[in-house]
Amino acid sequence: MNIPNLLTLLRIILTPVLVIFLMQGSYSKALIVFVVSGLSDGLDGFLARTLKQQTKLGAYLDPIADKALLTSSFLTLAILGALPGWLTVIVISRDCIILLGLAILSFMSISFEIRPAFISKVTTMFQLLTVLMVLMVLGLTGGGEYTGMYLIYWVTALVTILSGLVYLIRGIRLINRSQ
């Protein structure tokens, strides 16, 4: 166990804390937890690279921590009516489709390397930014609907769909090559 992996575990542990704060309407506290989680995400990657402490465990835990944080945030905020349900469906559906694709490749005994596409990193950034913006509106202003938020919703939806298509195309190519 090293510092980057401990930071990733911290992010996983903070996810239910974030959900509890959201459910209690403690939006300022939720914002703080989300910011700490986001900073720990950047810090764990930076430390893993600079300290040469990249591990197989970290390679698995980091995306799990990201997905746990984002899925929990989107789902909870949608249930609370603070985030559009349609956007949450797009975000979670993309992840489910990717997992289904990985399962199909495994069942077909097709070897593959899990490498995030550039668009996937952009997608994660926009999804994090979307949650951050919603939490800022809730935590700093007490709520309300801002027209400017719809732009970030649509951009997030677009990059999420595009990244899902990139992974779908990658999966189809792997299947076609194996036959």
GROMACS .gro file of C-alpha atoms in nm:
model
  179
    1MET     CA    1   0.000   0.000   0.000
    2ASN     CA    2   0.138   0.341  -0.096
    3ILE     CA    3   0.027   0.706  -0.065
    4PRO     CA    4  -0.144   0.725  -0.409
    5ASN     CA    5  -0.348   0.411  -0.331
    6LEU     CA    6  -0.438   0.547   0.014
    7LEU     CA    7  -0.564   0.868  -0.151
    8THR     CA    8  -0.774   0.660  -0.389
    9LEU     CA    9  -0.919   0.466  -0.095
   10LEU     CA   10  -0.993   0.798   0.075
   11ARG     CA   11  -1.194   0.898  -0.232
   12ILE     CA   12  -1.392   0.575  -0.213
   13ILE     CA   13  -1.459   0.630   0.158
   14LEU     CA   14  -1.565   0.992   0.100
   15THR     CA   15  -1.827   0.890  -0.158
   16PRO     CA   16  -2.091   0.772   0.094
   17VAL     CA   17  -2.009   1.075   0.313
   18LEU     CA   18  -2.091   1.297   0.015
   19VAL     CA   19  -2.421   1.116  -0.044
   20ILE     CA   20  -2.517   1.147   0.324
   21PHE     CA   21  -2.448   1.522   0.321
   22LEU     CA   22  -2.656   1.560   0.003
   23MET     CA   23  -2.944   1.363   0.152
   24GLN     CA   24  -2.931   1.582   0.464
   25GLY     CA   25  -2.933   1.899   0.253
   26SER     CA   26  -2.586   1.993   0.384
   27TYR     CA   27  -2.477   2.121   0.044
   28SER     CA   28  -2.181   2.328   0.167
   29LYS     CA   29  -2.037   2.021   0.341
   30ALA     CA   30  -2.107   1.811   0.031
   31LEU     CA   31  -1.923   2.070  -0.179
   32ILE     CA   32  -1.620   2.050   0.051
   33VAL     CA   33  -1.617   1.668   0.039
   34PHE     CA   34  -1.650   1.675  -0.341
   35VAL     CA   35  -1.363   1.924  -0.377
   36VAL     CA   36  -1.142   1.718  -0.144
   37SER     CA   37  -1.229   1.407  -0.347
   38GLY     CA   38  -1.145   1.585  -0.672
   39LEU     CA   39  -0.815   1.713  -0.537
   40SER     CA   40  -0.724   1.368  -0.407
   41ASP     CA   41  -0.794   1.229  -0.755
   42GLY     CA   42  -0.547   1.467  -0.915
   43LEU     CA   43  -0.295   1.424  -0.635
   44ASP     CA   44  -0.297   1.043  -0.639
   45GLY     CA   45  -0.223   1.035  -1.012
   46PHE     CA   46   0.049   1.298  -0.981
   47LEU     CA   47   0.216   1.120  -0.688
   48ALA     CA   48   0.193   0.779  -0.853
   49ARG     CA   49   0.375   0.911  -1.160
   50THR     CA   50   0.634   1.131  -0.989
   51LEU     CA   51   0.716   0.884  -0.711
   52LYS     CA   52   0.705   0.595  -0.959
   53GLN     CA   53   0.444   0.423  -0.741
   54GLN     CA   54   0.202   0.318  -1.012
   55THR     CA   55   0.055  -0.019  -0.913
   56LYS     CA   56  -0.184  -0.270  -1.061
   57LEU     CA   57  -0.412  -0.213  -0.759
   58GLY     CA   58  -0.411   0.161  -0.827
   59ALA     CA   59  -0.489   0.103  -1.195
   60TYR     CA   60  -0.805  -0.083  -1.089
   61LEU     CA   61  -0.902   0.127  -0.787
   62ASP     CA   62  -0.871   0.471  -0.949
   63PRO     CA   63  -1.143   0.427  -1.214
   64ILE     CA   64  -1.363   0.249  -0.957
   65ALA     CA   65  -1.324   0.546  -0.722
   66ASP     CA   66  -1.406   0.788  -1.006
   67LYS     CA   67  -1.715   0.592  -1.110
   68ALA     CA   68  -1.835   0.552  -0.751
   69LEU     CA   69  -1.801   0.926  -0.688
   70LEU     CA   70  -1.960   1.037  -1.015
   71THR     CA   71  -2.239   0.779  -1.027
   72SER     CA   72  -2.335   0.844  -0.664
   73SER     CA   73  -2.324   1.220  -0.718
   74PHE     CA   74  -2.528   1.219  -1.038
   75LEU     CA   75  -2.784   0.975  -0.902
   76THR     CA   76  -2.830   1.154  -0.570
   77LEU     CA   77  -2.848   1.499  -0.728
   78ALA     CA   78  -3.102   1.374  -0.985
   79ILE     CA   79  -3.318   1.218  -0.714
   80LEU     CA   80  -3.305   1.548  -0.524
   81GLY     CA   81  -3.411   1.731  -0.843
   82ALA     CA   82  -3.090   1.934  -0.852
   83LEU     CA   83  -2.966   1.773  -1.176
   84PRO     CA   84  -3.170   1.672  -1.481
   85GLY     CA   85  -3.268   1.306  -1.480
   86TRP     CA   86  -3.200   1.274  -1.854
   87LEU     CA   87  -2.834   1.369  -1.800
   88THR     CA   88  -2.799   1.117  -1.520
   89VAL     CA   89  -2.945   0.845  -1.743
   90ILE     CA   90  -2.689   0.929  -2.015
   91VAL     CA   91  -2.396   0.925  -1.770
   92ILE     CA   92  -2.492   0.598  -1.603
   93SER     CA   93  -2.601   0.428  -1.927
   94ARG     CA   94  -2.262   0.496  -2.086
   95ASP     CA   95  -2.085   0.331  -1.795
   96CYS     CA   96  -2.322   0.032  -1.802
   97ILE     CA   97  -2.270  -0.010  -2.178
   98ILE     CA   98  -1.891   0.000  -2.132
   99LEU     CA   99  -1.910  -0.261  -1.854
  100LEU     CA  100  -2.137  -0.479  -2.069
  101GLY     CA  101  -1.887  -0.451  -2.355
  102LEU     CA  102  -1.600  -0.553  -2.127
  103ALA     CA  103  -1.805  -0.851  -2.006
  104ILE     CA  104  -1.881  -0.957  -2.364
  105LEU     CA  105  -1.513  -0.935  -2.460
  106SER     CA  106  -1.422  -1.142  -2.156
  107PHE     CA  107  -1.691  -1.404  -2.227
  108MET     CA  108  -1.566  -1.429  -2.583
  109SER     CA  109  -1.209  -1.473  -2.449
  110ILE     CA  110  -1.092  -1.171  -2.645
  111SER     CA  111  -0.786  -1.018  -2.485
  112PHE     CA  112  -0.787  -0.644  -2.450
  113GLU     CA  113  -0.600  -0.372  -2.269
  114ILE     CA  114  -0.799  -0.121  -2.069
  115ARG     CA  115  -0.672   0.219  -2.175
  116PRO     CA  116  -0.877   0.533  -2.132
  117ALA     CA  117  -0.938   0.722  -2.454
  118PHE     CA  118  -0.864   1.096  -2.455
  119ILE     CA  119  -1.236   1.170  -2.495
  120SER     CA  120  -1.294   0.965  -2.180
  121LYS     CA  121  -1.067   1.195  -1.981
  122VAL     CA  122  -1.253   1.495  -2.124
  123THR     CA  123  -1.582   1.326  -2.029
  124THR     CA  124  -1.469   1.270  -1.671
  125MET     CA  125  -1.358   1.634  -1.650
  126PHE     CA  126  -1.697   1.762  -1.771
  127GLN     CA  127  -1.887   1.524  -1.543
  128LEU     CA  128  -1.682   1.643  -1.245
  129LEU     CA  129  -1.731   2.005  -1.352
  130THR     CA  130  -2.108   1.951  -1.381
  131VAL     CA  131  -2.135   1.810  -1.030
  132LEU     CA  132  -1.905   2.082  -0.896
  133MET     CA  133  -2.116   2.357  -1.055
  134VAL     CA  134  -2.442   2.211  -0.917
  135LEU     CA  135  -2.289   2.177  -0.571
  136MET     CA  136  -2.159   2.534  -0.589
  137VAL     CA  137  -2.506   2.662  -0.677
  138LEU     CA  138  -2.661   2.458  -0.395
  139GLY     CA  139  -2.388   2.517  -0.138
  140LEU     CA  140  -2.305   2.879  -0.201
  141THR     CA  141  -2.640   3.027  -0.308
  142GLY     CA  142  -2.885   2.794  -0.139
  143GLY     CA  143  -3.026   2.664  -0.466
  144GLY     CA  144  -3.204   2.804  -0.763
  145GLU     CA  145  -3.188   2.733  -1.133
  146TYR     CA  146  -2.939   2.911  -1.354
  147THR     CA  147  -2.984   2.917  -1.729
  148GLY     CA  148  -2.608   2.890  -1.783
  149MET     CA  149  -2.614   2.545  -1.626
  150TYR     CA  150  -2.795   2.403  -1.928
  151LEU     CA  151  -2.493   2.469  -2.146
  152ILE     CA  152  -2.272   2.255  -1.921
  153TYR     CA  153  -2.545   1.987  -1.908
  154TRP     CA  154  -2.558   1.963  -2.287
  155VAL     CA  155  -2.179   1.968  -2.331
  156THR     CA  156  -2.145   1.698  -2.066
  157ALA     CA  157  -2.413   1.490  -2.237
  158LEU     CA  158  -2.243   1.533  -2.576
  159VAL     CA  159  -1.893   1.432  -2.463
  160THR     CA  160  -2.039   1.144  -2.259
  161ILE     CA  161  -2.222   1.010  -2.566
  162LEU     CA  162  -1.913   1.059  -2.787
  163SER     CA  163  -1.689   0.872  -2.545
  164GLY     CA  164  -1.942   0.590  -2.525
  165LEU     CA  165  -1.939   0.567  -2.905
  166VAL     CA  166  -1.557   0.559  -2.907
  167TYR     CA  167  -1.556   0.262  -2.669
  168LEU     CA  168  -1.835   0.092  -2.866
  169ILE     CA  169  -1.634   0.124  -3.187
  170ARG     CA  170  -1.321  -0.006  -3.011
  171GLY     CA  171  -1.515  -0.308  -2.886
  172ILE     CA  172  -1.664  -0.385  -3.228
  173ARG     CA  173  -1.318  -0.366  -3.387
  174LEU     CA  174  -1.178  -0.608  -3.128
  175ILE     CA  175  -1.461  -0.852  -3.193
  176ASN     CA  176  -1.421  -0.824  -3.572
  177ARG     CA  177  -1.043  -0.879  -3.548
  178SER     CA  178  -1.087  -1.190  -3.336
  179GLN     CA  179  -1.315  -1.363  -3.586
   0.00000   0.00000   0.00000
